[in-house]
Amino acid sequence: MFFGIPALFVLLLNTPICAGMGITGGKEAIPHARRYMALVRTGSNLCGGTLIKDNWVLTAATCKVDRTTTVDLGVHSIKTMNKLRQQFKVARWVPHQKFDRRSYVNNLQLLQLSKAAVLGSDVSVLPLSVKRKKLQPGTVCETAGWGTTTNHRNIISDKLMEVNVTIVDTKTCAKRWKPLINITRNMICTSENVEVKGTCGGDSGGPLICNGSLRGLTSFGMPECALPGDASVYAKLNRNIIRWINKIISGVHKIF
């Protein structure tokens, strides 16, 4: 999907499913090891998400959500339906009030599920934490999703894929995106010098996890997906964002 900037690739997808590889340059995740992963689908549009409470999922504001949207938990293979899988309608969706579709600032959205998920060995929450150190360039983080696995085929992965990605500083990232997008301090960037790996189409809204903590959500990248020197961009979960999340869901749960 494009929002007036042809060279920018928002990491949504409307494509068939491939039973082969997954996220670009990654590997298949151990089934149900990432129990917080949510599969968000509206028609043929696909995004990732993170279960942060038993009935709340955090995803990207660029992900299309309406009354037909389904959220699946306990998923490893999209095609495989089994007793571990839990599917929900979305009772309420709340994009960040300051989300900007042109600049991708505050690209976050909360989804309230139609009922609480049953937590257990295959589904669990990934709690948010306000006690965290500043991410330093060179930090290796993790991300996951069911998005496309190659720059040349718009076919998503059937299996959940994961990949390690490396944090780069804001100044370096801003130079790589200039003049298309203004990279702000409310964004996190990853880039690889040599390897082709990172997020791609269909991975939007998925988690960026650093040192075991949820630090961001997959937001956007270049159309060719994670080539060496390219910078993938994530919405940062800073203190203000966590306060916003707490405010939205405070009528149901406190998150910290």
mmCIF file of N, CA and C in Angstrom, residues 6-91:
data_model
loop_
_atom_site.group_PDB
_atom_site.id
_atom_site.type_symbol
_atom_site.label_atom_id
_atom_site.label_comp_id
_atom_site.label_asym_id
_atom_site.label_seq_id
_atom_site.Cartn_x
_atom_site.Cartn_y
_atom_site.Cartn_z
ATOM 1 N N PRO A 6 5.766 6.915 -3.883
ATOM 2 C CA PRO A 6 5.899 5.691 -4.664
ATOM 3 C C PRO A 6 7.035 4.787 -4.229
ATOM 4 N N ALA A 7 8.130 5.340 -3.730
ATOM 5 C CA ALA A 7 9.284 4.506 -3.415
ATOM 6 C C ALA A 7 9.177 3.848 -2.054
ATOM 7 N N LEU A 8 8.149 4.200 -1.279
ATOM 8 C CA LEU A 8 8.023 3.684 0.072
ATOM 9 C C LEU A 8 7.119 2.467 0.091
ATOM 10 N N PHE A 9 7.553 1.429 0.801
ATOM 11 C CA PHE A 9 6.785 0.193 0.872
ATOM 12 C C PHE A 9 6.295 0.001 2.292
ATOM 13 N N VAL A 10 4.983 0.257 2.518
ATOM 14 C CA VAL A 10 4.392 -0.058 3.806
ATOM 15 C C VAL A 10 4.246 -1.570 3.856
ATOM 16 N N LEU A 11 4.575 -2.171 4.986
ATOM 17 C CA LEU A 11 4.741 -3.612 5.018
ATOM 18 C C LEU A 11 3.432 -4.370 5.257
ATOM 19 N N LEU A 12 2.445 -4.050 4.408
ATOM 20 C CA LEU A 12 1.192 -4.787 4.350
ATOM 21 C C LEU A 12 1.250 -5.652 3.109
ATOM 22 N N LEU A 13 0.311 -6.577 2.996
ATOM 23 C CA LEU A 13 0.343 -7.390 1.793
ATOM 24 C C LEU A 13 -1.033 -7.913 1.459
ATOM 25 N N ASN A 14 -1.269 -8.089 0.174
ATOM 26 C CA ASN A 14 -2.500 -8.657 -0.357
ATOM 27 C C ASN A 14 -2.072 -9.697 -1.379
ATOM 28 N N THR A 15 -1.690 -10.878 -0.898
ATOM 29 C CA THR A 15 -1.046 -11.867 -1.756
ATOM 30 C C THR A 15 -1.421 -13.280 -1.352
ATOM 31 N N PRO A 16 -1.128 -14.270 -2.222
ATOM 32 C CA PRO A 16 -1.324 -15.665 -1.848
ATOM 33 C C PRO A 16 -0.297 -16.124 -0.823
ATOM 34 N N ILE A 17 -0.518 -17.325 -0.294
ATOM 35 C CA ILE A 17 0.355 -17.874 0.744
ATOM 36 C C ILE A 17 1.313 -18.893 0.144
ATOM 37 N N CYS A 18 2.572 -18.791 0.540
ATOM 38 C CA CYS A 18 3.589 -19.748 0.117
ATOM 39 C C CYS A 18 3.963 -20.627 1.302
ATOM 40 N N ALA A 19 4.100 -21.921 1.072
ATOM 41 C CA ALA A 19 4.439 -22.834 2.155
ATOM 42 C C ALA A 19 5.937 -22.903 2.398
ATOM 43 N N GLY A 20 6.699 -22.080 1.700
ATOM 44 C CA GLY A 20 8.149 -22.133 1.824
ATOM 45 C C GLY A 20 8.689 -21.277 2.942
ATOM 46 N N MET A 21 9.707 -20.464 2.637
ATOM 47 C CA MET A 21 10.391 -19.674 3.640
ATOM 48 C C MET A 21 9.510 -18.541 4.155
ATOM 49 N N GLY A 22 10.057 -17.700 5.069
ATOM 50 C CA GLY A 22 9.254 -16.638 5.668
ATOM 51 C C GLY A 22 9.879 -15.282 5.543
ATOM 52 N N ILE A 23 10.080 -14.581 6.644
ATOM 53 C CA ILE A 23 10.602 -13.233 6.698
ATOM 54 C C ILE A 23 11.929 -13.185 5.946
ATOM 55 N N THR A 24 12.269 -12.063 5.299
ATOM 56 C CA THR A 24 13.442 -12.016 4.424
ATOM 57 C C THR A 24 14.731 -12.329 5.176
ATOM 58 N N GLY A 25 15.458 -13.339 4.714
ATOM 59 C CA GLY A 25 16.738 -13.703 5.305
ATOM 60 C C GLY A 25 16.651 -14.382 6.657
ATOM 61 N N GLY A 26 15.454 -14.784 7.053
ATOM 62 C CA GLY A 26 15.282 -15.373 8.374
ATOM 63 C C GLY A 26 15.177 -16.884 8.351
ATOM 64 N N LYS A 27 14.560 -17.404 9.392
ATOM 65 C CA LYS A 27 14.368 -18.850 9.523
ATOM 66 C C LYS A 27 12.999 -19.097 10.131
ATOM 67 N N GLU A 28 12.514 -20.309 9.960
ATOM 68 C CA GLU A 28 11.232 -20.669 10.555
ATOM 69 C C GLU A 28 11.347 -20.657 12.075
ATOM 70 N N ALA A 29 10.390 -20.029 12.731
ATOM 71 C CA ALA A 29 10.368 -19.992 14.190
ATOM 72 C C ALA A 29 10.012 -21.377 14.735
ATOM 73 N N ILE A 30 10.464 -21.669 15.936
ATOM 74 C CA ILE A 30 10.024 -22.886 16.606
ATOM 75 C C ILE A 30 8.522 -22.766 16.834
ATOM 76 N N PRO A 31 7.731 -23.755 16.421
ATOM 77 C CA PRO A 31 6.280 -23.635 16.560
ATOM 78 C C PRO A 31 5.844 -23.269 17.974
ATOM 79 N N HIS A 32 5.080 -22.196 18.075
ATOM 80 C CA HIS A 32 4.471 -21.722 19.317
ATOM 81 C C HIS A 32 5.474 -21.241 20.360
ATOM 82 N N ALA A 33 6.707 -20.979 19.920
ATOM 83 C CA ALA A 33 7.680 -20.405 20.853
ATOM 84 C C ALA A 33 7.384 -18.922 21.083
ATOM 85 N N ARG A 34 6.850 -18.269 20.057
ATOM 86 C CA ARG A 34 6.471 -16.849 20.188
ATOM 87 C C ARG A 34 4.956 -16.797 20.405
ATOM 88 N N ARG A 35 4.574 -17.086 21.619
ATOM 89 C CA ARG A 35 3.160 -17.296 21.953
ATOM 90 C C ARG A 35 2.342 -16.007 21.947
ATOM 91 N N TYR A 36 3.018 -14.866 21.904
ATOM 92 C CA TYR A 36 2.355 -13.563 21.894
ATOM 93 C C TYR A 36 2.009 -13.102 20.474
ATOM 94 N N MET A 37 2.469 -13.813 19.450
ATOM 95 C CA MET A 37 2.259 -13.371 18.065
ATOM 96 C C MET A 37 0.783 -13.482 17.670
ATOM 97 N N ALA A 38 0.309 -12.414 17.037
ATOM 98 C CA ALA A 38 -1.063 -12.381 16.539
ATOM 99 C C ALA A 38 -1.051 -12.221 15.018
ATOM 100 N N LEU A 39 -1.939 -12.932 14.369
ATOM 101 C CA LEU A 39 -2.127 -12.826 12.923
ATOM 102 C C LEU A 39 -3.390 -12.002 12.695
ATOM 103 N N VAL A 40 -3.236 -10.832 12.077
ATOM 104 C CA VAL A 40 -4.346 -9.894 11.868
ATOM 105 C C VAL A 40 -4.701 -9.894 10.387
ATOM 106 N N ARG A 41 -5.967 -10.252 10.073
ATOM 107 C CA ARG A 41 -6.363 -10.347 8.661
ATOM 108 C C ARG A 41 -7.692 -9.648 8.417
ATOM 109 N N THR A 42 -7.711 -8.863 7.349
ATOM 110 C CA THR A 42 -8.936 -8.222 6.868
ATOM 111 C C THR A 42 -9.044 -8.555 5.387
ATOM 112 N N GLY A 43 -9.914 -9.486 5.051
ATOM 113 C CA GLY A 43 -9.941 -9.987 3.685
ATOM 114 C C GLY A 43 -8.609 -10.642 3.374
ATOM 115 N N SER A 44 -7.946 -10.195 2.301
ATOM 116 C CA SER A 44 -6.641 -10.746 1.957
ATOM 117 C C SER A 44 -5.490 -9.871 2.467
ATOM 118 N N ASN A 45 -5.806 -8.831 3.229
ATOM 119 C CA ASN A 45 -4.759 -8.005 3.836
ATOM 120 C C ASN A 45 -4.249 -8.652 5.113
ATOM 121 N N LEU A 46 -2.937 -8.679 5.261
ATOM 122 C CA LEU A 46 -2.294 -9.401 6.365
ATOM 123 C C LEU A 46 -1.360 -8.498 7.139
ATOM 124 N N CYS A 47 -1.400 -8.604 8.471
ATOM 125 C CA CYS A 47 -0.445 -7.915 9.349
ATOM 126 C C CYS A 47 -0.104 -8.821 10.525
ATOM 127 N N GLY A 48 0.936 -8.435 11.236
ATOM 128 C CA GLY A 48 1.260 -9.075 12.492
ATOM 129 C C GLY A 48 0.792 -8.214 13.653
ATOM 130 N N GLY A 49 0.884 -8.755 14.848
ATOM 131 C CA GLY A 49 0.516 -8.016 16.048
ATOM 132 C C GLY A 49 1.075 -8.716 17.274
ATOM 133 N N THR A 50 0.932 -8.057 18.425
ATOM 134 C CA THR A 50 1.443 -8.599 19.686
ATOM 135 C C THR A 50 0.346 -8.573 20.733
ATOM 136 N N LEU A 51 0.101 -9.710 21.356
ATOM 137 C CA LEU A 51 -0.873 -9.791 22.446
ATOM 138 C C LEU A 51 -0.234 -9.199 23.704
ATOM 139 N N ILE A 52 -0.742 -8.033 24.152
ATOM 140 C CA ILE A 52 -0.161 -7.372 25.326
ATOM 141 C C ILE A 52 -1.034 -7.525 26.572
ATOM 142 N N LYS A 53 -2.272 -7.907 26.388
ATOM 143 C CA LYS A 53 -3.189 -8.310 27.453
ATOM 144 C C LYS A 53 -4.069 -9.401 26.886
ATOM 145 N N ASP A 54 -4.808 -10.087 27.737
ATOM 146 C CA ASP A 54 -5.554 -11.243 27.223
ATOM 147 C C ASP A 54 -6.623 -10.870 26.205
ATOM 148 N N ASN A 55 -7.000 -9.590 26.135
ATOM 149 C CA ASN A 55 -7.969 -9.189 25.101
ATOM 150 C C ASN A 55 -7.556 -7.921 24.355
ATOM 151 N N TRP A 56 -6.255 -7.635 24.322
ATOM 152 C CA TRP A 56 -5.751 -6.467 23.595
ATOM 153 C C TRP A 56 -4.525 -6.851 22.765
ATOM 154 N N VAL A 57 -4.552 -6.459 21.496
ATOM 155 C CA VAL A 57 -3.436 -6.684 20.576
ATOM 156 C C VAL A 57 -2.928 -5.334 20.103
ATOM 157 N N LEU A 58 -1.606 -5.202 20.046
ATOM 158 C CA LEU A 58 -0.967 -3.993 19.543
ATOM 159 C C LEU A 58 -0.449 -4.273 18.138
ATOM 160 N N THR A 59 -0.805 -3.400 17.182
ATOM 161 C CA THR A 59 -0.361 -3.554 15.801
ATOM 162 C C THR A 59 -0.108 -2.173 15.210
ATOM 163 N N ALA A 60 0.094 -2.100 13.911
ATOM 164 C CA ALA A 60 0.378 -0.826 13.251
ATOM 165 C C ALA A 60 -0.918 -0.153 12.802
ATOM 166 N N ALA A 61 -0.927 1.182 12.822
ATOM 167 C CA ALA A 61 -2.099 1.933 12.372
ATOM 168 C C ALA A 61 -2.313 1.800 10.872
ATOM 169 N N THR A 62 -1.268 1.457 10.128
ATOM 170 C CA THR A 62 -1.410 1.260 8.679
ATOM 171 C C THR A 62 -2.136 -0.040 8.342
ATOM 172 N N CYS A 63 -2.299 -0.920 9.307
ATOM 173 C CA CYS A 63 -3.003 -2.176 9.059
ATOM 174 C C CYS A 63 -4.504 -1.921 8.947
ATOM 175 N N LYS A 64 -5.098 -2.389 7.878
ATOM 176 C CA LYS A 64 -6.527 -2.209 7.654
ATOM 177 C C LYS A 64 -7.316 -3.028 8.664
ATOM 178 N N VAL A 65 -8.249 -2.374 9.347
ATOM 179 C CA VAL A 65 -9.101 -3.041 10.329
ATOM 180 C C VAL A 65 -10.533 -2.562 10.125
ATOM 181 N N ASP A 66 -11.470 -3.513 10.111
ATOM 182 C CA ASP A 66 -12.889 -3.172 10.067
ATOM 183 C C ASP A 66 -13.680 -4.286 10.742
ATOM 184 N N ARG A 67 -14.989 -4.305 10.545
ATOM 185 C CA ARG A 67 -15.837 -5.282 11.237
ATOM 186 C C ARG A 67 -15.591 -6.706 10.767
ATOM 187 N N THR A 68 -14.937 -6.867 9.629
ATOM 188 C CA THR A 68 -14.660 -8.211 9.117
ATOM 189 C C THR A 68 -13.310 -8.749 9.583
ATOM 190 N N THR A 69 -12.523 -7.931 10.240
ATOM 191 C CA THR A 69 -11.168 -8.320 10.641
ATOM 192 C C THR A 69 -11.197 -9.476 11.643
ATOM 193 N N THR A 70 -10.264 -10.412 11.468
ATOM 194 C CA THR A 70 -10.086 -11.491 12.432
ATOM 195 C C THR A 70 -8.671 -11.426 12.998
ATOM 196 N N VAL A 71 -8.550 -11.821 14.249
ATOM 197 C CA VAL A 71 -7.253 -11.927 14.918
ATOM 198 C C VAL A 71 -7.095 -13.366 15.384
ATOM 199 N N ASP A 72 -6.031 -14.018 14.928
ATOM 200 C CA ASP A 72 -5.766 -15.407 15.308
ATOM 201 C C ASP A 72 -4.565 -15.460 16.238
ATOM 202 N N LEU A 73 -4.694 -16.221 17.302
ATOM 203 C CA LEU A 73 -3.614 -16.478 18.252
ATOM 204 C C LEU A 73 -3.308 -17.970 18.262
ATOM 205 N N GLY A 74 -2.107 -18.332 18.711
ATOM 206 C CA GLY A 74 -1.722 -19.737 18.735
ATOM 207 C C GLY A 74 -1.459 -20.294 17.345
ATOM 208 N N VAL A 75 -1.041 -19.399 16.418
ATOM 209 C CA VAL A 75 -0.824 -19.790 15.018
ATOM 210 C C VAL A 75 0.665 -19.993 14.748
ATOM 211 N N HIS A 76 0.987 -21.066 14.066
ATOM 212 C CA HIS A 76 2.315 -21.211 13.463
ATOM 213 C C HIS A 76 2.160 -21.265 11.952
ATOM 214 N N SER A 77 1.339 -22.194 11.471
ATOM 215 C CA SER A 77 1.028 -22.310 10.046
ATOM 216 C C SER A 77 -0.322 -21.652 9.785
ATOM 217 N N ILE A 78 -0.352 -20.699 8.838
ATOM 218 C CA ILE A 78 -1.606 -20.028 8.503
ATOM 219 C C ILE A 78 -2.633 -21.033 7.988
ATOM 220 N N LYS A 79 -2.187 -21.991 7.198
ATOM 221 C CA LYS A 79 -3.109 -22.934 6.567
ATOM 222 C C LYS A 79 -3.645 -23.986 7.528
ATOM 223 N N THR A 80 -2.943 -24.218 8.623
ATOM 224 C CA THR A 80 -3.294 -25.313 9.527
ATOM 225 C C THR A 80 -4.264 -24.842 10.602
ATOM 226 N N MET A 81 -5.437 -25.431 10.628
ATOM 227 C CA MET A 81 -6.415 -25.154 11.674
ATOM 228 C C MET A 81 -6.380 -26.311 12.672
ATOM 229 N N ASN A 82 -6.160 -25.987 13.949
ATOM 230 C CA ASN A 82 -6.155 -27.032 14.968
ATOM 231 C C ASN A 82 -6.699 -26.476 16.281
ATOM 232 N N LYS A 83 -6.743 -27.317 17.301
ATOM 233 C CA LYS A 83 -7.364 -26.926 18.572
ATOM 234 C C LYS A 83 -6.541 -25.886 19.329
ATOM 235 N N LEU A 84 -5.273 -25.673 18.929
ATOM 236 C CA LEU A 84 -4.441 -24.688 19.596
ATOM 237 C C LEU A 84 -4.794 -23.264 19.167
ATOM 238 N N ARG A 85 -5.433 -23.139 18.039
ATOM 239 C CA ARG A 85 -5.685 -21.842 17.431
ATOM 240 C C ARG A 85 -6.953 -21.199 18.012
ATOM 241 N N GLN A 86 -6.836 -19.923 18.323
ATOM 242 C CA GLN A 86 -7.980 -19.161 18.826
ATOM 243 C C GLN A 86 -8.225 -17.987 17.882
ATOM 244 N N GLN A 87 -9.463 -17.835 17.448
ATOM 245 C CA GLN A 87 -9.794 -16.761 16.507
ATOM 246 C C GLN A 87 -10.823 -15.815 17.121
ATOM 247 N N PHE A 88 -10.622 -14.510 16.872
ATOM 248 C CA PHE A 88 -11.464 -13.488 17.473
ATOM 249 C C PHE A 88 -11.873 -12.451 16.439
ATOM 250 N N LYS A 89 -13.036 -11.857 16.648
ATOM 251 C CA LYS A 89 -13.409 -10.635 15.963
ATOM 252 C C LYS A 89 -12.835 -9.468 16.762
ATOM 253 N N VAL A 90 -12.816 -8.302 16.138
ATOM 254 C CA VAL A 90 -12.308 -7.107 16.809
ATOM 255 C C VAL A 90 -13.495 -6.271 17.278
ATOM 256 N N ALA A 91 -13.613 -6.087 18.588
ATOM 257 C CA ALA A 91 -14.718 -5.313 19.156
ATOM 258 C C ALA A 91 -14.479 -3.810 19.034
#
